[in-house]
Coordinates of C-alpha atoms in Angstrom, one line a residue:
M78 CA -96.9 225.1 261.5
N79 CA -95.6 221.7 262.4
E80 CA -97.8 218.9 263.7
E81 CA -96.6 219.2 267.3
N82 CA -97.8 222.9 267.5
R83 CA -101.2 222.0 266.1
E84 CA -101.7 219.5 268.9
Q85 CA -100.6 221.9 271.6
P86 CA -103.5 223.6 273.3
T87 CA -103.6 227.4 273.7
L88 CA -104.9 229.1 276.8
K89 CA -107.3 231.0 274.6
G90 CA -108.5 227.8 273.0
L91 CA -109.1 226.2 276.4
R92 CA -111.0 229.2 277.5
E93 CA -113.2 229.2 274.4
S94 CA -113.7 225.4 274.8
A95 CA -115.0 226.1 278.2
N96 CA -117.4 228.6 276.7
L97 CA -116.0 231.5 278.7
T98 CA -115.2 235.0 277.6
Q99 CA -112.2 236.9 279.1
P100 CA -114.5 239.1 281.2
E101 CA -116.4 236.0 282.5
L102 CA -113.1 234.2 283.4
S103 CA -111.8 237.4 285.0
R104 CA -114.8 237.6 287.3
R105 CA -114.7 233.9 288.2
M106 CA -111.0 234.1 288.9
K107 CA -111.2 237.5 290.7
V108 CA -108.4 238.9 288.6
G109 CA -108.3 241.8 286.2
I110 CA -109.2 241.2 282.6
R111 CA -105.7 242.4 281.6
I112 CA -104.2 239.6 283.6
I113 CA -106.2 237.0 281.6
G114 CA -105.0 238.7 278.4
D115 CA -101.4 238.6 279.6
W116 CA -101.7 234.9 280.3
E117 CA -103.2 234.2 276.9
R118 CA -100.5 236.2 275.1
G119 CA -97.8 234.5 277.1
E120 CA -96.6 237.7 278.7
S121 CA -96.9 236.2 282.1
I122 CA -98.0 233.0 283.8
P123 CA -100.2 232.6 286.8
R124 CA -99.0 231.9 290.3
F125 CA -99.5 228.3 291.2
D126 CA -102.6 228.9 293.3
R127 CA -104.1 230.8 290.4
A128 CA -103.1 228.1 288.0
I129 CA -105.0 225.6 290.1
A130 CA -108.1 227.8 290.1
L131 CA -107.7 228.4 286.3
A132 CA -107.4 224.7 285.6
R133 CA -110.6 224.1 287.6
E134 CA -112.5 226.9 285.8
L135 CA -111.4 225.5 282.4
G136 CA -112.0 221.9 283.3
V137 CA -108.4 220.8 282.4
S138 CA -105.5 219.2 284.2
L139 CA -102.6 221.3 285.4
K140 CA -100.4 219.5 282.8
T141 CA -102.7 220.6 280.0
L142 CA -102.8 224.1 281.3
A143 CA -99.0 224.2 281.5
K144 CA -98.7 222.9 277.9
S145 CA -101.1 225.7 276.8
M146 CA -98.5 228.2 278.3
H147 CA -95.7 226.6 276.3
L148 CA -94.1 225.1 279.5
D149 CA -92.1 221.9 279.0
V150 CA -93.9 219.3 281.0
A151 CA -92.8 216.3 278.8
D152 CA -90.9 214.7 281.7
L153 CA -93.6 215.1 284.3
L154 CA -95.5 212.1 285.4
D155 CA -99.1 211.8 284.4
D156 CA -101.6 211.1 287.1
G157 CA -101.5 207.4 287.6
P158 CA -103.9 204.9 288.8
S159 CA -104.8 204.9 292.5
L160 CA -103.0 202.6 294.8
A161 CA -106.1 200.4 295.1
H162 CA -106.3 200.1 291.3
L163 CA -102.6 199.3 291.0
K164 CA -102.9 196.6 293.7
A165 CA -105.9 195.1 291.9
M166 CA -104.0 195.1 288.6
C167 CA -101.0 193.3 290.3
R168 CA -103.3 190.8 291.9
D169 CA -105.1 190.1 288.5
L170 CA -101.6 189.6 286.9
G171 CA -100.5 187.3 289.7
I172 CA -97.8 189.7 290.9
T173 CA -97.2 189.2 294.7
E174 CA -93.7 190.6 295.1
V175 CA -92.4 194.1 294.3
G176 CA -89.4 192.5 292.5
E177 CA -91.9 191.0 290.0
L178 CA -93.1 194.4 288.9
P179 CA -92.0 195.4 285.4
D180 CA -89.3 198.2 285.3
D181 CA -91.8 200.3 283.4
W182 CA -95.2 200.5 285.3
K183 CA -96.8 201.6 282.0
Q184 CA -95.9 198.2 280.6
L185 CA -97.9 196.8 283.5
K186 CA -100.8 199.0 282.7
R187 CA -100.7 198.1 279.0
S188 CA -100.5 194.4 279.7
H189 CA -103.5 194.7 282.1
K190 CA -105.5 196.5 279.4
S191 CA -104.7 193.8 276.9
E192 CA -106.3 191.2 279.1
I193 CA -109.6 193.1 279.5

């Protein structure tokens, strides 16, 4: 098993980390226990509304949930800072014009952290 697979969560692992059994999760989600098993075995994936509910029950982000289902989410943006937080970071760095922003906003975030 390569290093990348070891780091990738599994749906079963997320469920167990949430201290839930398949029957408990099935009851909470109001779906059949076989559906939970199908999701864990990768035989099907939940509809989006069920994925949201599942992420809530497991206490994980939708991106983590998608990774556990072996979906490629590498190019999806992570949840970023709030607009208020971003404005505060810009103000702290003396950035007053949009043109002054770095091309990579993550660079802005990193430089802000380094000043803290």
